[in-house]
mmCIF file of C-alpha atoms in Angstrom:
data_model
loop_
_atom_site.group_PDB
_atom_site.id
_atom_site.type_symbol
_atom_site.label_atom_id
_atom_site.label_comp_id
_atom_site.label_asym_id
_atom_site.label_seq_id
_atom_site.Cartn_x
_atom_site.Cartn_y
_atom_site.Cartn_z
ATOM 1 C CA MET A 1 -12.760 -16.795 9.751
ATOM 2 C CA THR A 2 -11.114 -13.521 8.763
ATOM 3 C CA ILE A 3 -11.757 -9.805 9.114
ATOM 4 C CA VAL A 4 -11.574 -7.937 5.796
ATOM 5 C CA VAL A 5 -11.184 -4.162 5.656
ATOM 6 C CA GLU A 6 -11.374 -2.397 2.289
ATOM 7 C CA HIS A 7 -10.538 1.258 1.679
ATOM 8 C CA HIS A 8 -10.932 3.195 -1.601
ATOM 9 C CA CYS A 9 -9.459 6.540 -2.576
ATOM 10 C CA ASN A 10 -8.791 8.494 -5.742
ATOM 11 C CA ILE A 11 -5.299 9.778 -6.465
ATOM 12 C CA ASP A 12 -4.586 12.582 -8.920
ATOM 13 C CA ALA A 13 -1.787 10.693 -10.690
ATOM 14 C CA THR A 14 -1.584 8.129 -13.462
ATOM 15 C CA PRO A 15 -1.803 4.431 -12.574
ATOM 16 C CA GLU A 16 1.780 4.113 -13.860
ATOM 17 C CA ALA A 17 3.033 6.761 -11.409
ATOM 18 C CA VAL A 18 1.180 5.157 -8.491
ATOM 19 C CA TRP A 19 2.511 1.735 -9.490
ATOM 20 C CA ARG A 20 6.090 3.045 -9.613
ATOM 21 C CA SER A 21 5.766 4.419 -6.086
ATOM 22 C CA LEU A 22 4.227 1.209 -4.753
ATOM 23 C CA THR A 23 6.861 -1.055 -6.291
ATOM 24 C CA ASP A 24 9.919 1.121 -5.628
ATOM 25 C CA PHE A 25 10.557 -0.379 -2.203
ATOM 26 C CA SER A 26 13.816 1.529 -1.725
ATOM 27 C CA HIS A 27 11.783 4.766 -1.502
ATOM 28 C CA TRP A 28 8.815 3.660 0.618
ATOM 29 C CA ALA A 29 10.367 5.399 3.638
ATOM 30 C CA ASP A 30 10.165 8.688 1.688
ATOM 31 C CA TRP A 31 6.362 8.638 1.676
ATOM 32 C CA HIS A 32 4.855 5.775 3.715
ATOM 33 C CA PRO A 33 3.796 6.999 7.181
ATOM 34 C CA HIS A 34 4.227 3.647 8.951
ATOM 35 C CA ARG A 35 6.985 1.569 7.405
ATOM 36 C CA ARG A 36 9.771 1.042 4.978
ATOM 37 C CA LEU A 37 10.420 -2.086 2.930
ATOM 38 C CA VAL A 38 13.488 -4.186 2.272
ATOM 39 C CA GLY A 39 13.353 -6.480 -0.741
ATOM 40 C CA GLU A 40 12.346 -6.488 -4.380
ATOM 41 C CA ALA A 41 8.958 -6.220 -6.056
ATOM 42 C CA LYS A 42 8.964 -9.683 -7.613
ATOM 43 C CA LEU A 43 6.364 -12.424 -7.364
ATOM 44 C CA HIS A 44 7.144 -14.818 -4.469
ATOM 45 C CA ALA A 45 9.941 -12.555 -3.193
ATOM 46 C CA ARG A 46 10.531 -12.271 0.552
ATOM 47 C CA VAL A 47 10.099 -8.697 1.772
ATOM 48 C CA VAL A 48 10.710 -7.294 5.248
ATOM 49 C CA HIS A 49 8.410 -4.534 6.535
ATOM 50 C CA ILE A 50 10.219 -2.355 9.061
ATOM 51 C CA LEU A 51 7.792 -0.417 11.233
ATOM 52 C CA ARG A 52 8.551 3.162 12.202
ATOM 53 C CA GLN A 53 6.777 2.771 15.556
ATOM 54 C CA PRO A 54 6.944 -0.869 16.605
ATOM 55 C CA SER A 55 3.882 -2.311 18.286
ATOM 56 C CA ALA A 56 4.313 -4.854 21.058
ATOM 57 C CA GLY A 57 8.065 -4.806 20.483
ATOM 58 C CA ARG A 58 7.806 -6.142 16.931
ATOM 59 C CA ARG A 59 9.716 -3.981 14.508
ATOM 60 C CA ARG A 60 10.519 -6.264 11.556
ATOM 61 C CA THR A 61 7.745 -8.249 9.900
ATOM 62 C CA PRO A 62 8.576 -10.646 7.057
ATOM 63 C CA SER A 63 6.166 -11.191 4.185
ATOM 64 C CA THR A 64 5.990 -12.804 0.770
ATOM 65 C CA ILE A 65 4.706 -11.116 -2.364
ATOM 66 C CA ASP A 66 1.878 -13.476 -3.253
ATOM 67 C CA GLY A 67 0.359 -11.326 -5.986
ATOM 68 C CA LEU A 68 2.026 -9.036 -8.492
ATOM 69 C CA GLU A 69 0.147 -7.966 -11.590
ATOM 70 C CA GLU A 70 2.045 -5.220 -13.407
ATOM 71 C CA GLY A 71 0.330 -1.876 -12.980
ATOM 72 C CA ARG A 72 -2.720 -3.378 -11.271
ATOM 73 C CA CYS A 73 -2.129 -5.344 -8.066
ATOM 74 C CA LEU A 74 0.526 -5.762 -5.357
ATOM 75 C CA SER A 75 -0.221 -8.235 -2.557
ATOM 76 C CA PHE A 76 1.744 -9.172 0.562
ATOM 77 C CA ARG A 77 1.149 -12.334 2.618
ATOM 78 C CA PHE A 78 2.167 -12.316 6.284
ATOM 79 C CA GLY A 79 2.227 -15.167 8.779
ATOM 80 C CA ARG A 80 2.728 -18.897 8.798
ATOM 81 C CA ARG A 81 0.616 -21.786 7.584
ATOM 82 C CA TRP A 82 0.024 -23.259 11.049
ATOM 83 C CA TYR A 83 -1.517 -20.116 12.543
ATOM 84 C CA GLY A 84 -2.999 -18.418 9.504
ATOM 85 C CA TYR A 85 -2.073 -15.766 7.027
ATOM 86 C CA SER A 86 -2.813 -12.061 6.882
ATOM 87 C CA PHE A 87 -2.865 -10.214 3.568
ATOM 88 C CA GLU A 88 -2.409 -6.622 2.473
ATOM 89 C CA ARG A 89 -3.297 -5.752 -1.124
ATOM 90 C CA PHE A 90 -3.085 -2.644 -3.256
ATOM 91 C CA ARG A 91 -5.249 -2.605 -6.403
ATOM 92 C CA LEU A 92 -5.077 0.129 -9.042
ATOM 93 C CA GLU A 93 -7.658 1.130 -11.637
ATOM 94 C CA PRO A 94 -7.756 4.100 -13.997
ATOM 95 C CA TRP A 95 -10.197 6.724 -12.696
ATOM 96 C CA LYS A 96 -11.127 9.921 -14.540
ATOM 97 C CA SER A 97 -7.761 11.701 -14.866
ATOM 98 C CA GLY A 98 -6.081 9.687 -12.125
ATOM 99 C CA THR A 99 -6.078 6.385 -10.267
ATOM 100 C CA ARG A 100 -8.507 4.604 -7.987
ATOM 101 C CA LEU A 101 -6.491 2.911 -5.233
ATOM 102 C CA THR A 102 -8.135 0.116 -3.269
ATOM 103 C CA GLN A 103 -6.362 -1.144 -0.167
ATOM 104 C CA VAL A 104 -7.585 -4.453 1.248
ATOM 105 C CA THR A 105 -6.422 -6.121 4.450
ATOM 106 C CA GLN A 106 -7.424 -9.598 5.528
ATOM 107 C CA THR A 107 -6.575 -10.769 9.064
ATOM 108 C CA PRO A 108 -7.473 -14.004 10.911
ATOM 109 C CA LEU A 109 -10.212 -13.361 13.477
ATOM 110 C CA TRP A 110 -8.270 -15.038 16.301
ATOM 111 C CA LEU A 111 -5.388 -12.620 15.757
ATOM 112 C CA VAL A 112 -7.727 -9.618 15.662
ATOM 113 C CA LYS A 113 -9.308 -10.724 18.960
ATOM 114 C CA LEU A 114 -5.898 -11.284 20.521
ATOM 115 C CA GLN A 115 -4.615 -7.846 19.521
ATOM 116 C CA ARG A 116 -7.536 -5.491 20.159
ATOM 117 C CA GLY A 117 -10.925 -6.763 19.011
ATOM 118 C CA PRO A 118 -12.794 -6.450 15.696
ATOM 119 C CA ASN A 119 -14.143 -2.904 16.097
ATOM 120 C CA GLU A 120 -10.856 -1.401 17.219
ATOM 121 C CA HIS A 121 -8.987 -3.378 14.548
ATOM 122 C CA GLU A 122 -11.230 -2.111 11.762
ATOM 123 C CA ALA A 123 -10.975 1.505 12.961
ATOM 124 C CA ALA A 124 -7.176 1.295 13.232
ATOM 125 C CA VAL A 125 -6.787 -0.316 9.798
ATOM 126 C CA ARG A 126 -9.104 2.233 8.149
ATOM 127 C CA SER A 127 -7.151 5.065 9.740
ATOM 128 C CA ALA A 128 -3.851 3.557 8.566
ATOM 129 C CA CYS A 129 -5.225 3.117 5.018
ATOM 130 C CA GLU A 130 -6.373 6.744 4.962
ATOM 131 C CA GLN A 131 -2.929 7.886 6.106
ATOM 132 C CA VAL A 132 -1.195 5.767 3.446
ATOM 133 C CA ALA A 133 -3.510 7.072 0.699
ATOM 134 C CA ALA A 134 -3.001 10.689 1.798
ATOM 135 C CA ALA A 135 0.788 10.264 1.916
ATOM 136 C CA LEU A 136 0.862 8.658 -1.528
ATOM 137 C CA SER A 137 -1.363 11.434 -2.918
ATOM 138 C CA ARG A 138 0.962 14.097 -1.493
ATOM 139 C CA ARG A 139 4.004 12.355 -2.968
ATOM 140 C CA LEU A 140 2.459 12.174 -6.430
ATOM 141 C CA LYS A 141 0.756 15.568 -6.463
ATOM 142 C CA PRO A 142 2.103 17.684 -9.314
ATOM 143 C CA GLY A 143 4.252 20.560 -8.089
ATOM 144 C CA PRO A 144 4.501 24.032 -9.629
ATOM 145 C CA ASP A 145 7.091 22.919 -12.207
ATOM 146 C CA GLN A 146 5.468 19.545 -12.918
ATOM 147 C CA PRO A 147 2.899 19.498 -15.719
ATOM 148 C CA ARG A 148 -0.506 18.014 -14.893
ATOM 149 C CA SER A 149 -0.775 16.451 -18.328
ATOM 150 C CA ARG A 150 1.523 15.380 -21.109
ATOM 151 C CA MET A 151 0.622 18.165 -23.516
ATOM 152 C CA SER A 152 2.869 18.711 -26.437
ATOM 153 C CA HIS A 153 4.558 22.068 -26.787
ATOM 154 C CA ARG A 154 5.158 21.668 -30.493
ATOM 155 C CA GLY A 155 4.555 24.766 -32.480
ATOM 156 C CA ARG A 156 5.645 27.119 -29.723
ATOM 157 C CA LEU A 157 8.642 29.392 -30.244
#
């Protein structure tokens, strides 16, 4: 049995821009509030998540990219076969003039109970997802010199 937490948000940036930020692991530390990544965004690649504030003394957490669909889905698998896997997924969909980001986490129930319990786990994961979405939105928000759209300036002198 697993606990699944799903969080949706809308980001005022193109799916391509969001995808670039999610798959540019060398710059995760520039925007992600909880971790940085070491590795490459390739299917089946091993990636290390380095936590900014380690919990229970664990700072480095290895994972495998178990899902990578260009511009649409990035999925990490944590854990080992004999005690169960946890998953963290980012799904992107076009939304109005931006991107709908869905973050999904899936954690074995025994691990949730061991760490803090289902209610506390869900609240903590939702809070973390909200923080990640807000940080990504801030990173991709157009600044004063960045155009909001790709309008052509042809015909102007």
